[in-house]
Coordinates of C-alpha atoms and ligand atoms in Angstrom, one line a residue:
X1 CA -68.3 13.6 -17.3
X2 CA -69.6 16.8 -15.7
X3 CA -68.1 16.1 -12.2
X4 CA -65.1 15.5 -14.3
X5 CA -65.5 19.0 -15.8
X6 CA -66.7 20.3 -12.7
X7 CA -63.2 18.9 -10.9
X8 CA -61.1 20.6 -13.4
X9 CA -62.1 23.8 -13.5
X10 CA -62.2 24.0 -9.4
X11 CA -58.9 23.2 -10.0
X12 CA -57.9 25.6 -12.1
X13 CA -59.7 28.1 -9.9
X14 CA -57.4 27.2 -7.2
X15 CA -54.3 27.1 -9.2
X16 CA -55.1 30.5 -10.8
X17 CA -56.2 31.9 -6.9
X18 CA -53.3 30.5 -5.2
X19 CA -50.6 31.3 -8.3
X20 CA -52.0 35.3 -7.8
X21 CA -52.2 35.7 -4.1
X22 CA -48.8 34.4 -3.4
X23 CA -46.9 37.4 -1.9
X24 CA -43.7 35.5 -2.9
X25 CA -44.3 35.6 -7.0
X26 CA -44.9 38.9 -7.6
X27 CA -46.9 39.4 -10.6
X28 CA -45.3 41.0 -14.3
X29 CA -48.6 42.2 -14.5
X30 CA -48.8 44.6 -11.5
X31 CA -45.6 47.0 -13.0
X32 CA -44.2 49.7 -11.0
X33 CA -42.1 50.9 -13.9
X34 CA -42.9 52.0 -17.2
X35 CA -40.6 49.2 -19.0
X36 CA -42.6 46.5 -16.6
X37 CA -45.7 48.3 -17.9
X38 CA -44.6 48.2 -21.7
X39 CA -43.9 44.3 -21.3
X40 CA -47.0 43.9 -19.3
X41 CA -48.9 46.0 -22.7
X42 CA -47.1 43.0 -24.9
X43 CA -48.6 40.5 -22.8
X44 CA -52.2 41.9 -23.1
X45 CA -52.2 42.3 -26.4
X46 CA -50.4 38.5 -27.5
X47 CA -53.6 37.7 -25.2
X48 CA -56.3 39.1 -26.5
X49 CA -55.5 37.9 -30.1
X50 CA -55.3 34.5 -28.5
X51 CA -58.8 34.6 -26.8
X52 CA -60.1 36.2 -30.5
X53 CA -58.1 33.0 -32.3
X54 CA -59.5 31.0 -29.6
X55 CA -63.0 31.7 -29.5
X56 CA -63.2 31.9 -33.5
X57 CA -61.5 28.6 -33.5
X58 CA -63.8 27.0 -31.2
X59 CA -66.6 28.6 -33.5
X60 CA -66.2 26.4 -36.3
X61 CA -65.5 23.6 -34.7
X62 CA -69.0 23.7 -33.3
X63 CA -70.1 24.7 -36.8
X64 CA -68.9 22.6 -38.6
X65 CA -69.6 19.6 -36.4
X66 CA -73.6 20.8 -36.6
X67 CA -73.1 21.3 -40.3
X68 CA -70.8 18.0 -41.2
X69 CA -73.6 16.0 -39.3
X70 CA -76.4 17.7 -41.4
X71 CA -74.3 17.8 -44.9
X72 CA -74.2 13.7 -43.5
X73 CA -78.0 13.0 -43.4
X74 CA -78.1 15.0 -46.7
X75 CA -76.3 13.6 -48.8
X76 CA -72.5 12.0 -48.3
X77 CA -71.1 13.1 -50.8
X78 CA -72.0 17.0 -50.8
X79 CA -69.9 19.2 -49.0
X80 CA -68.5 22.9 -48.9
X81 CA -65.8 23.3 -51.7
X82 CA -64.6 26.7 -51.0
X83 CA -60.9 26.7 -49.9
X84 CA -61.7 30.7 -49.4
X85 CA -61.4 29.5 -45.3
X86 CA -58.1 27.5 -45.8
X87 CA -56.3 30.6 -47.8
X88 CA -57.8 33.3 -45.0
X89 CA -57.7 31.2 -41.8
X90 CA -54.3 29.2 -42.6
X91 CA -52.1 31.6 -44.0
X92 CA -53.6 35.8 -44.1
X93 CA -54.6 35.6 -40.5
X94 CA -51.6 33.8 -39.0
X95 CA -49.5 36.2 -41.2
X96 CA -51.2 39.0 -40.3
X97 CA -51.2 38.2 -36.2
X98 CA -47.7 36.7 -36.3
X99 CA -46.7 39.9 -38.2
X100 CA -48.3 42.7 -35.8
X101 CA -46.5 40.6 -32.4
X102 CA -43.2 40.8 -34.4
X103 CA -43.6 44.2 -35.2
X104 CA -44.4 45.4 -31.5
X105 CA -42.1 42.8 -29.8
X106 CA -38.7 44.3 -31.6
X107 CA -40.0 48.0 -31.2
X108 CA -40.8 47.2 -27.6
X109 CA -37.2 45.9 -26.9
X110 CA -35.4 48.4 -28.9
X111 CA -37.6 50.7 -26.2
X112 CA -36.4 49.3 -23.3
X113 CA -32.7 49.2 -24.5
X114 CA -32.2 52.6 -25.2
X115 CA -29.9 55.1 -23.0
X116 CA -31.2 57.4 -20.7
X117 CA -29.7 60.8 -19.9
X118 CA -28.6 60.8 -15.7
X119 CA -28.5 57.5 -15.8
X120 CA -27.1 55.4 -12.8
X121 CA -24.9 52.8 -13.5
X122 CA -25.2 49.6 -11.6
X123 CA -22.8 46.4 -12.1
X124 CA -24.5 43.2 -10.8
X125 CA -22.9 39.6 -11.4
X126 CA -24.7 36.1 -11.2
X127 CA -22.7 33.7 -8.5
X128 CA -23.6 30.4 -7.3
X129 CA -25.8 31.5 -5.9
X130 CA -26.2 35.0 -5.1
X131 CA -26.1 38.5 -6.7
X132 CA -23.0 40.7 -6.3
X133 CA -24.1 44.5 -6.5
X134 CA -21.5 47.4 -7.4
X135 CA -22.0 50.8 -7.8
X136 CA -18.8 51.9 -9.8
X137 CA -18.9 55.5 -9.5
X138 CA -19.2 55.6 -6.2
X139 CA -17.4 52.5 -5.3
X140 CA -19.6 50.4 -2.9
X141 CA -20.2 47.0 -3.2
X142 CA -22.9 45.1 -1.9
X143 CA -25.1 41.6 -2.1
X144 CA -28.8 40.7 -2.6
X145 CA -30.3 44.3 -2.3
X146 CA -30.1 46.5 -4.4
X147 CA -30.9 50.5 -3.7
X148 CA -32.4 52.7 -6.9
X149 CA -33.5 56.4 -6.5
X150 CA -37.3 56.9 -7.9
X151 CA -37.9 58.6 -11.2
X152 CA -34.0 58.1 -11.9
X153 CA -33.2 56.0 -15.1
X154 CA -31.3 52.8 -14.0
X155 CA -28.5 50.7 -15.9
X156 CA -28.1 47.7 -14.7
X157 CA -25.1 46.4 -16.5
X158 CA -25.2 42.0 -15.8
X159 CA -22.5 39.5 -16.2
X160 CA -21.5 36.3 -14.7
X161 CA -18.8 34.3 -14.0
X162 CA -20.0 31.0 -13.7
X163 CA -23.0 29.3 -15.6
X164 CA -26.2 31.5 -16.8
X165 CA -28.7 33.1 -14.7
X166 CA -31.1 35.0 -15.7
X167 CA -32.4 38.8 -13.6
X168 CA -35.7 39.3 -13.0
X169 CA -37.7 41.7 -11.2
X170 CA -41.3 41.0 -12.6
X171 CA -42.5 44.6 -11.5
X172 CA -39.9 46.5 -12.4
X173 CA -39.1 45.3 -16.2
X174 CA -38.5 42.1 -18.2
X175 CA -35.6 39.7 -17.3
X176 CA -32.3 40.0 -19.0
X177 CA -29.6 37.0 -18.9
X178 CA -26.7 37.3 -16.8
X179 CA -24.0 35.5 -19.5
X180 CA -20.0 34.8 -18.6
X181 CA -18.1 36.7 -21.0
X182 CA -20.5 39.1 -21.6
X183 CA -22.4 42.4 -20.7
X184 CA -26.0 42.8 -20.8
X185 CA -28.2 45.7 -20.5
X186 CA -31.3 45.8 -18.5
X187 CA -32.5 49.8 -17.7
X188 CA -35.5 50.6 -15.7
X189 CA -36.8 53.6 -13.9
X190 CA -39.1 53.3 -10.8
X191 CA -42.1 55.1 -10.8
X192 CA -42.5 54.9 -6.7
X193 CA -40.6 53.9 -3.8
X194 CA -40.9 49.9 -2.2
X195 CA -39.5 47.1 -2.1
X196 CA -39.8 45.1 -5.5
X197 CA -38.8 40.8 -4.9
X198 CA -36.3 39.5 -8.1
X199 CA -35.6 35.8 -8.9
X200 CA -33.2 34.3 -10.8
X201 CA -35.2 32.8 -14.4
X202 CA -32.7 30.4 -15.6
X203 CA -32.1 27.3 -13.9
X204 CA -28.5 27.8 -12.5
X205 CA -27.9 24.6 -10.4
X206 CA -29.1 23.0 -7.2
X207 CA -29.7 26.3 -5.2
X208 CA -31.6 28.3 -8.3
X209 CA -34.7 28.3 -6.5
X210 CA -32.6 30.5 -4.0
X211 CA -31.4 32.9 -5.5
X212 CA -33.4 35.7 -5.5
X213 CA -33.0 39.3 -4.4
X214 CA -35.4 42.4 -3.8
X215 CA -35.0 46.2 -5.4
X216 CA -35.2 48.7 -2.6
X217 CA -36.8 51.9 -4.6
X218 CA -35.6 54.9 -2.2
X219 CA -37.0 58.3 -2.6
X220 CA -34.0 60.2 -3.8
X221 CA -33.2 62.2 -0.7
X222 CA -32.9 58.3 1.3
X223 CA -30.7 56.8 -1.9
X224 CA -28.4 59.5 -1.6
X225 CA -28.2 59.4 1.8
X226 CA -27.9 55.4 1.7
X227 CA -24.7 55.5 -0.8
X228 CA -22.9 58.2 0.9
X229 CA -23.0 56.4 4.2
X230 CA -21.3 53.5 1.8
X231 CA -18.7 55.7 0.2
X232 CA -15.0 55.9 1.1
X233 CA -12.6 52.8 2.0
X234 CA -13.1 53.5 6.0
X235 CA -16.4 51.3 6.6
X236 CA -17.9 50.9 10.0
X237 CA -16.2 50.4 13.2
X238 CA -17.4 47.3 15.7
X239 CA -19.8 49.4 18.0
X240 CA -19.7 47.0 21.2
X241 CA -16.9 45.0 23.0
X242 CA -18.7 41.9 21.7
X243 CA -18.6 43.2 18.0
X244 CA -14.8 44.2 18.3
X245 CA -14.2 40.6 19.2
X246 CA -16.5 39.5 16.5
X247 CA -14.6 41.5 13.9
X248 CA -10.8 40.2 15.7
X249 CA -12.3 36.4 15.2
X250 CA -13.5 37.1 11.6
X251 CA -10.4 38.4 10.2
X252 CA -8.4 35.7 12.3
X253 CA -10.8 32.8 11.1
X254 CA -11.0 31.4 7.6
X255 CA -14.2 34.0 7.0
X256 CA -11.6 36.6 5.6
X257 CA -10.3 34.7 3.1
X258 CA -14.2 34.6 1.4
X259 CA -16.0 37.7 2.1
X260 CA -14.7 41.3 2.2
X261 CA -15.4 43.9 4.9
X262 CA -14.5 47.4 4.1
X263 CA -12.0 48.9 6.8
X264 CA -10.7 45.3 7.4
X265 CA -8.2 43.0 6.2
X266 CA -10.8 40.8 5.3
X267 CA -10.7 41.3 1.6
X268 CA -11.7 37.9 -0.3
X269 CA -13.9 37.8 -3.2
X270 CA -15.6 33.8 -3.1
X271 CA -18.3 34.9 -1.2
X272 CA -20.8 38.3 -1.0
X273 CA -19.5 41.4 0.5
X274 CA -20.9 41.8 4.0
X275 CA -19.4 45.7 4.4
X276 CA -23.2 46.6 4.9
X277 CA -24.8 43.2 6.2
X278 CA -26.6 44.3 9.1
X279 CA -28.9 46.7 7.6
X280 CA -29.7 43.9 4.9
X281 CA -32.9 42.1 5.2
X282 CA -32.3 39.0 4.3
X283 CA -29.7 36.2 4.7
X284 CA -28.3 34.0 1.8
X285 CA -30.8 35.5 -1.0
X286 CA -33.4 35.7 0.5
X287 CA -34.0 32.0 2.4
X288 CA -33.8 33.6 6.0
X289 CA -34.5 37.0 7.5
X290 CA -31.7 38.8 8.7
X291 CA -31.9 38.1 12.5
X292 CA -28.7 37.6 14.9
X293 CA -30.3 33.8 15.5
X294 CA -30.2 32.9 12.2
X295 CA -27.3 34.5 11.1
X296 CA -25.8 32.0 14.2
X297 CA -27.3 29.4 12.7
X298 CA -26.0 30.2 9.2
X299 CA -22.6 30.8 10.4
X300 CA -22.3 27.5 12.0
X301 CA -24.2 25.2 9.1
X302 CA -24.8 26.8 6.3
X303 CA -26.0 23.8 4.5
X304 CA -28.5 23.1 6.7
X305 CA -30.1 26.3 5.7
X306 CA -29.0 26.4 2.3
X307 CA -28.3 22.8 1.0
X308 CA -25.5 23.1 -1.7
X309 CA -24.4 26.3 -1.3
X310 CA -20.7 27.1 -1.8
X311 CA -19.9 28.2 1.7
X312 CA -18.3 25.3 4.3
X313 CA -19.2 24.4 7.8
X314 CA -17.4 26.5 10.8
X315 CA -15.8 25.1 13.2
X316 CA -16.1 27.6 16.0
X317 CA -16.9 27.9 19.5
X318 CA -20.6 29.2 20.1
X319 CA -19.1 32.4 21.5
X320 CA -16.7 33.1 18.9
X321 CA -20.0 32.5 16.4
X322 CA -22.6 34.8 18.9
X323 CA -19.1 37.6 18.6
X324 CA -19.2 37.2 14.6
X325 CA -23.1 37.4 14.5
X326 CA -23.0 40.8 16.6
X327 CA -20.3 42.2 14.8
X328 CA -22.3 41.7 11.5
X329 CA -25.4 43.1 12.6
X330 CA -23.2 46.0 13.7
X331 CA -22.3 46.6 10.1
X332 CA -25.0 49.4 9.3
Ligands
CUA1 CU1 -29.1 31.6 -10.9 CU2 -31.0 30.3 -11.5

C-alpha cells in the first residue's frame, strides 16, 4: 500500500514538474497583462476555497470515522442527532462559496470586455488551420504573428469562417471563441515587450494541435516602425536574381491562386498571406522554424510536415522550389 502511495505521488511530481517546465505551454499563471493577471486572481481564489473545502472535508471524515467507531463500541444505537452540520455544510456554505465565485466571475468579465480609449483594432480569423491577422486601419494583413505596441490597449476583434476555435494566449488574457457568423471581443494590453506563444483551445479538426501562434509585444517606437514598413499596396521587391525568378515562378504556378503577396498578382485568399513571410518565425503555425530548408521542404510536401493540412503537393522542379524559397525569405 505505501509503495502504491509512494508511486503515485512520484508521479504526480513528475506530471506537475514536467506540465510547468515545458517552454511550449506557457503557464495562465505567469501573466504579462493585467487581464491575464485578473483571470490568473480568479484562479487563486476558486483555489484556495477548494483547499479550505478540501481540508475541512477531509476533517470530518477522519472525525467522524474516529467518532462512528467509538459511538460503535458505545452503544449502537446512540449517535449525533443534530442536522445543524447538514443545514450549514450542505446548503449555507455551498451557497455562500458558489455565490462569492459568481459574483467575481461576471464582474471580472464585464472587466475585461470593456472599451479602452486608443485602442488598436486587430481583425483575426480561425482557418483550418491557421490564424489570419489584419490590421484594418492601416491595411496590412498578415498570418500566425501578431505585433502589439506595449502599454497600448488592444482589440482583438475574432471570427471564423469554418468550424470553432477558440484564441488563447495564456499570458496575455483568457481565451475567447473564434465563432462563424460572429464577432468576439477579446482586449488586452501588454505590460512588457516579448514574445507571448497562443494555441488554439477548441478542438478544430485533425491539425488543432497545430495551430498555434505567438504575440510579438514591440516597444512602441519598433510596432510603429514594423506597421509602416507594411503599409501601402507596393510590398517588397525580389532582392536577388534568384528571388525575381522565385516571385516569376510563384505567380506563374498554382501558388497565386492561394496565397496573396502584396505588389503581385498573386492575390488568393485559401491560404495565409505571405506579403511579410520572411521576417516570420515560424512556418505553418508554428510546426517548423522559418528556415529556407524547411520552407523547401514545406513547399514540396506539405503533408509530410503538416499531415492534413489544406495545402496540396507541388509538383516543381527543385530549382523552381530553392527560387520560391528565396524569394519568400526575401519578403521582409
Ligand atoms: Cu482551431 Cu483547434
Amino acid at each position: 500500500m505505501r509503495r502504491r502511495l509512494l508511486a503515485l505521488a512520484s508521479l504526480t511530481v513528475v506530471l506537475v514538474a514536467t506540465g510547468c517546465s515545458s517552454g511550449h505551454s506557457p503557464s495562465m499563471l505567469d501573466g504579462r497583462a493585467g487581464e491575464a493577471r485578473r483571470v490568473a486572481g480568479v484562479w487563486w481564489l476558486m483555489f484556495a476555497m477548494a483547499t479550505v473545502v478540501y481540508v475541512v472535508v477531509a476533517a470530518f471524515i477522519v472525525i467522524a470515522v474516529v467518532r462512528g467507531r467509538r459511538a460503535k463500541r458505545d452503544d449502537p444505537l446512540t449517535g449525533p442527532k443534530d442536522d445543524t452540520f447538514i443545514w450549514f455544510g450542505g446548503i449555507v456554505a455551498p451557497v455562500l462559496i458558489l455565490g462569492v465565485l459568481a459574483v467575481v466571475t461576471v464582474n471580472t468579465t464585464q472587466v475585461l470586455r470593456k472599451p479602452q480609449q486608443g485602442e488598436l483594432r486587430i481583425q483575426v480569423v480561425g482557418k483550418r488551420w491557421w490564424w489570419d491577422i489584419r490590421y484594418p486601419t492601416d491595411r496590412v494583413t498578415t498570418s500566425g504573428e501578431i505585433h502589439i505596441p506595449v502599454g497600448r490597449p488592444v482589440d482583438i476583434e475574432l471570427t471564423s469562417d469554418n468550424v470553432i476555435h477558440s484564441f488563447w494566449v495564456p499570458q496575455l488574457a483568457g481565451k475567447v471563441d473564434t465563432i462563424p457568423g460572429q464577432v468576439n471581443h477579446l482586449r488586452l494590453r501588454a505590460n512588457q515587450a516579448g514574445v507571448y506563444r497562443g494555441a488554439c483551445a477548441e478542438y478544430c479538426g485533425i491539425e488543432h494541435a497545430h495551430m498555434s501562434f505567438i504575440v510579438i509585444a514591440d516597444q512602441p517606437v519598433d510596432f510603429d516602425r514594423w506597421i509602416t514598413r507594411r503599409r501601402g499596396g507596393a510590398g517588397v521587391a525580389p532582392t536577388s536574381e534568384e528571388a525575381a525568378q522565385g516571385q516569376l515562378v510563384f505567380t506563374r504556378e498554382a501558388c497565386a491562386g492561394c496565397h496573396t503577396i502584396k505588389g503581385t498578382q498573386a492575390t488568393g485568399t485559401v491560404g495565409p498571406d505571405l506579403s511579410d513571410f520572411g521576417s516570420r518565425r515560424w512556418i505553418a503555425s508554428l510546426t517548423v522554424p522559418n528556415t529556407s530548408a524547411n520552407l523547401s521542404r514545406w513547399i514540396a510536401d506539405p503533408q509530410a510536415i503538416k499531415p492534413g493540412n489544406l495545402m496540396p503537393p507541388t509538383a516543381l522542379s527543385s530549382a523552381d522550389r530553392d527560387a520560391i524559397a528565396a524569394y519568400l525569405e526575401g519578403l521582409k
